[in-house]
Coordinates of C-alpha atoms in Angstrom, one line a residue:
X153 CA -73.6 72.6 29.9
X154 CA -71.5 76.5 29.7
X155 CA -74.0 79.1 30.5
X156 CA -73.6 80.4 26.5
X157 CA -75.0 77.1 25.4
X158 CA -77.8 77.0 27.8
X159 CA -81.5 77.9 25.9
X160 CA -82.8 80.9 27.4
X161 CA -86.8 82.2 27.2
X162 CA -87.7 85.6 28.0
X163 CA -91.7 86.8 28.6
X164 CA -92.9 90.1 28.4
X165 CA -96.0 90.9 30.2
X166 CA -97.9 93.5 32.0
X167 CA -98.4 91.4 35.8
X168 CA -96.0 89.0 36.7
X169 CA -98.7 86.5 37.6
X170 CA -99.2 86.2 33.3
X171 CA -95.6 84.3 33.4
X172 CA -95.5 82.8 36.4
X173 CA -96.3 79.5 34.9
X174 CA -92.7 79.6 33.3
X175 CA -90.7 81.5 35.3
X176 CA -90.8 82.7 38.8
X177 CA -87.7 85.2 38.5
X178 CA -89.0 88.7 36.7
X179 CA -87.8 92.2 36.0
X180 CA -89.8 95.2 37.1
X181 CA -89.5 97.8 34.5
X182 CA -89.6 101.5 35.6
X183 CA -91.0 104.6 33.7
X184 CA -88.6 105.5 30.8
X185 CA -87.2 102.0 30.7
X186 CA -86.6 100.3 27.3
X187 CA -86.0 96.4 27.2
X188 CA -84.8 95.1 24.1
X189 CA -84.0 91.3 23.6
X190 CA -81.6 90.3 20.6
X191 CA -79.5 87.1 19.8
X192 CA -80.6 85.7 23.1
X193 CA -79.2 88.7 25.5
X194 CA -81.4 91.1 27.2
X195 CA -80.9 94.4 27.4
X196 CA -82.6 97.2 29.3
X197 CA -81.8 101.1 28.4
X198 CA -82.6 103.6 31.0
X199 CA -83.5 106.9 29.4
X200 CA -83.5 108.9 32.2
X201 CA -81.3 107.5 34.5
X202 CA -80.6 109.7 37.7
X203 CA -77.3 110.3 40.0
X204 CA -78.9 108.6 42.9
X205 CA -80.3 105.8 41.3
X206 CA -77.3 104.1 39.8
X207 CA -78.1 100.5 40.1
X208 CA -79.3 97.8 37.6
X209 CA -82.2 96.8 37.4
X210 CA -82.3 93.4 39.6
X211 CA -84.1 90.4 39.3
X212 CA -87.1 89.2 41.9
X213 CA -88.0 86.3 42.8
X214 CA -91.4 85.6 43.1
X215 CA -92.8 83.5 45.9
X216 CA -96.0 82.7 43.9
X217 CA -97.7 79.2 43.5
X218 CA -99.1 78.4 40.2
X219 CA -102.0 76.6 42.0
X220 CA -102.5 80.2 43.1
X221 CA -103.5 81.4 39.7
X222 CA -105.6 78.2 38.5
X223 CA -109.7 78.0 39.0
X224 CA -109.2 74.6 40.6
X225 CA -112.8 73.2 41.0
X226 CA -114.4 76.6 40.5
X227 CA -116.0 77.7 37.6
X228 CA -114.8 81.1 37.5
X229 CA -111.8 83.0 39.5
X230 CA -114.7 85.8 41.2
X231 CA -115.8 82.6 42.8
X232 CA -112.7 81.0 44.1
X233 CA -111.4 84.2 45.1
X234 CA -114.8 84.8 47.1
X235 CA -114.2 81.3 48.7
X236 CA -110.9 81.9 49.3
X237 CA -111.5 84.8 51.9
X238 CA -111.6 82.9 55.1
X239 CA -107.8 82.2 54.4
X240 CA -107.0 85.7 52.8
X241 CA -108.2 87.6 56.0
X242 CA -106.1 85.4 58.0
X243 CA -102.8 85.9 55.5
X244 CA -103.6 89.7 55.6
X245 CA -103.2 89.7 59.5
X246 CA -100.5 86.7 60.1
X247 CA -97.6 88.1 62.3
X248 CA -98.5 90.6 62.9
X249 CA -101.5 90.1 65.2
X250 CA -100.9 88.3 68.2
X251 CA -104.6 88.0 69.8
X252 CA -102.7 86.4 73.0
X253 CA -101.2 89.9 73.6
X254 CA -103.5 91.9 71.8
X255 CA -100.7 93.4 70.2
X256 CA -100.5 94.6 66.0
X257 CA -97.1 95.1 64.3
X258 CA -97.2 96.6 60.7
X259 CA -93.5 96.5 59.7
X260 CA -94.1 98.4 56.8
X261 CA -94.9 101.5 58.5
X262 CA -93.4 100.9 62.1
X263 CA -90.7 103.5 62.1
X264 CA -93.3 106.1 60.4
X265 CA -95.9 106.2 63.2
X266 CA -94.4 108.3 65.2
X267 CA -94.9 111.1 61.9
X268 CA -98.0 109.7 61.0
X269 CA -99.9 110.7 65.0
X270 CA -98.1 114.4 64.2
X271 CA -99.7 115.1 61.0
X272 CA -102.5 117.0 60.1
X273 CA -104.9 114.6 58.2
X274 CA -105.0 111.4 56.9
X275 CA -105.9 111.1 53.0
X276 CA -107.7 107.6 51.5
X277 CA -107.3 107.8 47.9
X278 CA -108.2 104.9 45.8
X279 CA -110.6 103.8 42.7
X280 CA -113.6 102.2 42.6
X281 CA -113.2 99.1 45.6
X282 CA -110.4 100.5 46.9
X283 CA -111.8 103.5 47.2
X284 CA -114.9 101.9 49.1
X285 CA -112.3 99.8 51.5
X286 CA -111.6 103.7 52.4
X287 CA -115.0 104.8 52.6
X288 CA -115.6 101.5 55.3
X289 CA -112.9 102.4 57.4
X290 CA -112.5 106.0 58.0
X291 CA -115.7 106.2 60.4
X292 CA -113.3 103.8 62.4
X293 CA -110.3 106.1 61.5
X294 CA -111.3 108.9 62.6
X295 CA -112.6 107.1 66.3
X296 CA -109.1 105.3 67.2
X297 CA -106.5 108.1 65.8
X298 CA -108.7 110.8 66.4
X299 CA -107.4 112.7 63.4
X300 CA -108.9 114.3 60.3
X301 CA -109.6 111.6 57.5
X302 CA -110.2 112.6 54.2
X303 CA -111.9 110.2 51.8
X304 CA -110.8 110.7 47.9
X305 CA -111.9 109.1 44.8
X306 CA -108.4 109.5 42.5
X307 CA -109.6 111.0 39.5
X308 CA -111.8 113.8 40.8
X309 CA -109.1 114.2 43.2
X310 CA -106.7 115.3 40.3
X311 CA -109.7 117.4 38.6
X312 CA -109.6 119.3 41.4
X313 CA -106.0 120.4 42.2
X314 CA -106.7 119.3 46.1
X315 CA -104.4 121.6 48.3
X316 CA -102.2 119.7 49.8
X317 CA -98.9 120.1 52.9
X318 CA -96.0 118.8 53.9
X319 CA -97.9 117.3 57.5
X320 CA -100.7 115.5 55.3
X321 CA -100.8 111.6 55.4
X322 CA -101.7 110.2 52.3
X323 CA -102.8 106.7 51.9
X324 CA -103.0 105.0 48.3
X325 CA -105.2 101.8 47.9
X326 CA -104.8 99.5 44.8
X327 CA -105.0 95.6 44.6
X328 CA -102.9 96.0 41.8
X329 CA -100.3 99.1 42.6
X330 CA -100.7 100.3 39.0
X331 CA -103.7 101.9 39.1
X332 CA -103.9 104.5 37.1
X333 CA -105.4 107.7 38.3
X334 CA -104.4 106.5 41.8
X335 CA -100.5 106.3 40.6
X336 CA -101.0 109.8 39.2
X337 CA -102.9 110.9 42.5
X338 CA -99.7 109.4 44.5
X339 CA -97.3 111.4 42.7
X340 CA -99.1 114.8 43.1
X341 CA -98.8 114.5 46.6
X342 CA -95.3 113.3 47.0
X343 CA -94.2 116.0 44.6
X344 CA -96.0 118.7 47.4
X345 CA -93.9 116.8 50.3
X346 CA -96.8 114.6 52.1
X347 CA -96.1 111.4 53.6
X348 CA -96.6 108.6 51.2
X349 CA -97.9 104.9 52.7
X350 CA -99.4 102.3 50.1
X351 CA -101.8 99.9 50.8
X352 CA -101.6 97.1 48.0
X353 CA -102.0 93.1 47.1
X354 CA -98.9 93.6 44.6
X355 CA -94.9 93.4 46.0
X356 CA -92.7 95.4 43.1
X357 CA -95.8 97.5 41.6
X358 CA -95.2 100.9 40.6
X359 CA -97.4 101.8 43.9
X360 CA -94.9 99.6 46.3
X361 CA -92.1 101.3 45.0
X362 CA -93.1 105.1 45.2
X363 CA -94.8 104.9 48.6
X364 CA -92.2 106.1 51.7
X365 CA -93.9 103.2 54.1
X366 CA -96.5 100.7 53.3
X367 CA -98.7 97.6 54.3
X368 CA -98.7 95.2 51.7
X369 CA -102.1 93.4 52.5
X370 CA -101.7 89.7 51.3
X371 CA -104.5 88.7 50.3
X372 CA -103.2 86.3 47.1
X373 CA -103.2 86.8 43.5
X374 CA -106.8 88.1 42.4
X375 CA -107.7 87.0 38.5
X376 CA -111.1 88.1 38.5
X377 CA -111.8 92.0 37.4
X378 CA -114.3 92.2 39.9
X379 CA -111.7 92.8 43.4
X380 CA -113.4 90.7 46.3
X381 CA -110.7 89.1 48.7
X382 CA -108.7 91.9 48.0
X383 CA -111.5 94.3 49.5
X384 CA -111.9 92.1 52.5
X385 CA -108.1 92.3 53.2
X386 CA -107.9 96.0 52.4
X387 CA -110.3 96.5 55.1
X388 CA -108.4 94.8 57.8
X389 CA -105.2 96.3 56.7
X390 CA -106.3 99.7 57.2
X391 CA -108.0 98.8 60.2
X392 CA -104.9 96.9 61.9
X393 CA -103.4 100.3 61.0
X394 CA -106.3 101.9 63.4
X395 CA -105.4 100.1 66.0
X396 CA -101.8 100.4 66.0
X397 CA -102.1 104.3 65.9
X398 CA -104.1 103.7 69.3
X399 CA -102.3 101.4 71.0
X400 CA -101.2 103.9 73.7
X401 CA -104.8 105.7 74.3
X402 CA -105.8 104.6 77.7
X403 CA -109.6 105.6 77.1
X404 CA -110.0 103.5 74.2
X405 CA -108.1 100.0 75.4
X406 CA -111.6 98.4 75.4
X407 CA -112.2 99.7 72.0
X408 CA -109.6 98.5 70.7
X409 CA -109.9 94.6 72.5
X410 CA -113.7 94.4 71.4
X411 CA -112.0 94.8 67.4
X412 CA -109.5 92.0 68.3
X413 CA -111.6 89.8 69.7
X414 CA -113.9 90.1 66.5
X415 CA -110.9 90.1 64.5
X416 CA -110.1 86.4 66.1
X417 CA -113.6 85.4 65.0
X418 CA -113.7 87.0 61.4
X419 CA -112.5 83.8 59.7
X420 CA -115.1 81.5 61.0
X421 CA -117.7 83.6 60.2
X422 CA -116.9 84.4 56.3
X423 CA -117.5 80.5 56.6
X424 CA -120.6 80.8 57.9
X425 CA -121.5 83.2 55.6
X426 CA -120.4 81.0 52.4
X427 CA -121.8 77.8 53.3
X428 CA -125.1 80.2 52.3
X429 CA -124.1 80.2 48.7
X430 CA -127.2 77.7 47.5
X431 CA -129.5 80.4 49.1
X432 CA -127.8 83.4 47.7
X433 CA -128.0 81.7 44.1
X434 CA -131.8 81.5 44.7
X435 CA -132.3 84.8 45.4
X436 CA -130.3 85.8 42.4
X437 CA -132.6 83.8 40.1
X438 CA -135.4 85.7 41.6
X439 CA -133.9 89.2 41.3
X440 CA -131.7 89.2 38.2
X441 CA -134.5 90.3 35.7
X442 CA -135.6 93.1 37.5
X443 CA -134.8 96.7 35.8
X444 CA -133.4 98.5 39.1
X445 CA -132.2 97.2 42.7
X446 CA -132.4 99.9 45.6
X447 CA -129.6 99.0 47.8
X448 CA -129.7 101.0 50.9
X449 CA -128.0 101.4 54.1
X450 CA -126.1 103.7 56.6
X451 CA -123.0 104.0 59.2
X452 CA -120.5 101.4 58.2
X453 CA -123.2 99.9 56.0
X454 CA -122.9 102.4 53.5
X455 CA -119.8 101.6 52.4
X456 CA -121.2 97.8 52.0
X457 CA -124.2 99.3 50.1
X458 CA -121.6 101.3 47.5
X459 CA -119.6 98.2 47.0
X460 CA -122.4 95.7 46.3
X461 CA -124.1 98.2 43.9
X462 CA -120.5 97.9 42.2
X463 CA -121.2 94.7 42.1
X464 CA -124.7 94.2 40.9
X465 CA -124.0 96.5 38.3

């Protein structure tokens, strides 16, 4: 059949995982970008179209599974995703951990470490779980780079007109990469000359594309609101990150093979720790009418405490 005959279908839609189920070839959009579909052809208008950027915008192919976006036997997407983490942590670190050599390569950012041990501080910024995958890791930051690490919530980071220079390191964390106030935190600093690395679950979101260097953490398509493998993942990202920034420290080689070796071991016990869902659902049924739930903690706890109160709440 000549291409002109063929039937063509186009989907608008706000995440590519909405359409996957019909296609698996989308157009990202960018800021200022009108697309306008009549008689059967697409067109997209560029409003502000710069010198440098002369291209068209070009079609991805997306290497997402429906199966990935269906419950399956669960009965809601929070709980497959929770029982999917044993696989997500390993995705998040496949090739590029190799436990034989206790080795970490994060292609992303490879050629920006060098910059990255020069600068002055590092900067988390994220929202609500990603911002708590920051508050987990930087005690474990700050001990392997042995650099400044600043931990910011986005939208009181914009409130505040936060000083920033051209030596700062600034980390973005979103499952999604379109996170609002953490998109509008990104640009802030890349607009005052900082370094730019994005952590995020989402190839082609706004985040992925505006970030100079990133890690992209793998964790799956999350459904559910409530982010849980995506935390998970998030955390190992930035602490493979850690560990490659220490890689050449002679005083903290046993450090950093104590974290591997409980890397190796992280999968097999998230299994552990599911196969305790009867007993969790019983102490749920006890707690759930209370008015208030104190959930304390300290260290790297804290962190653990701040994302389960999200949680509860």
């Amino acid at each position: 059949m000549p291409l002109e005959e063929k039937e063509v279908e186009y989907f608008f839609a706000s995440d590519a995982s909405a359409v996957i189920e019909h296609t698996n070839r989308v157009i990202y959009l960018e800021d200022d970008d009108v697309a306008a579909v009549r008689d059967g052809t697409l067109s997209i208008h560029r409003l502000k179209k710069s010198l440098d950027d002369p291209h068209a915008r070009e079609i991805t192919t997306l290497k997402m599974e429906i199966q990935q976006i269906m419950k399956g036997n669960y009965d809601y997407f929070m709980q497959k995703e929770i029982f999917e983490q044993p696989d997500s942590v390993v995705n998040t670190m496949r090739g590029r951990v190799r436990f034989d050599g206790n080795a970490i390569v994060l292609g992303g950012i490879k050629d920006y470490i060098p910059e990255i041990k020069r600068c002055r501080r590092l900067m988390l910024i994220g929202c609500g779980t990603s911002y708590h995958s920051a508050v987990a890791t930087r005690q474990l930051l700050e001990e392997l780079t042995e650099l400044p690490v600043m931990v910011e919530l986005a939208s009181d980071f914009l409130d505040r007109n936060t000083p920033i220079f051209r030596d700062d390191v600034c980390f973005f964390i979103s499952q999604s990469g379109e996170t609002a106030d953490t998109l509008m935190a990104l640009r802030y600093c890349k607009q005052r000359g900082a370094l730019i690395v994005g952590i995020t679950n989402t190839v082609g979101s706004s985040i992925c594309r505006e970030s100079h260097c990133g890690v992209h953490i793998n964790a799956g398509p999350e459904i559910g609101v409530a982010s849980t493998k995506a935390y998970t993942s998030q955390f190992i990202s930035l602490v493979m990150f850690a560990l490659v920034m220490s890689e050449d420290r002679l005083s903290l080689q046993q450090r950093r093979l104590e974290i591997l070796q409980a890397l190796s071991k992280l999968a097999d016990q998230i299994r552990d720790v599911l196969q305790l869902d009867s007993k969790v659902k019983e102490l749920a049924k006890d707690l759930y009418q209370h008015k208030s739930l104190l959930i304390m903690g300290r260290g790297y706890n804290f962190a653990t405490c701040l994302e389960g109160a999200l949680k509860v709440k």
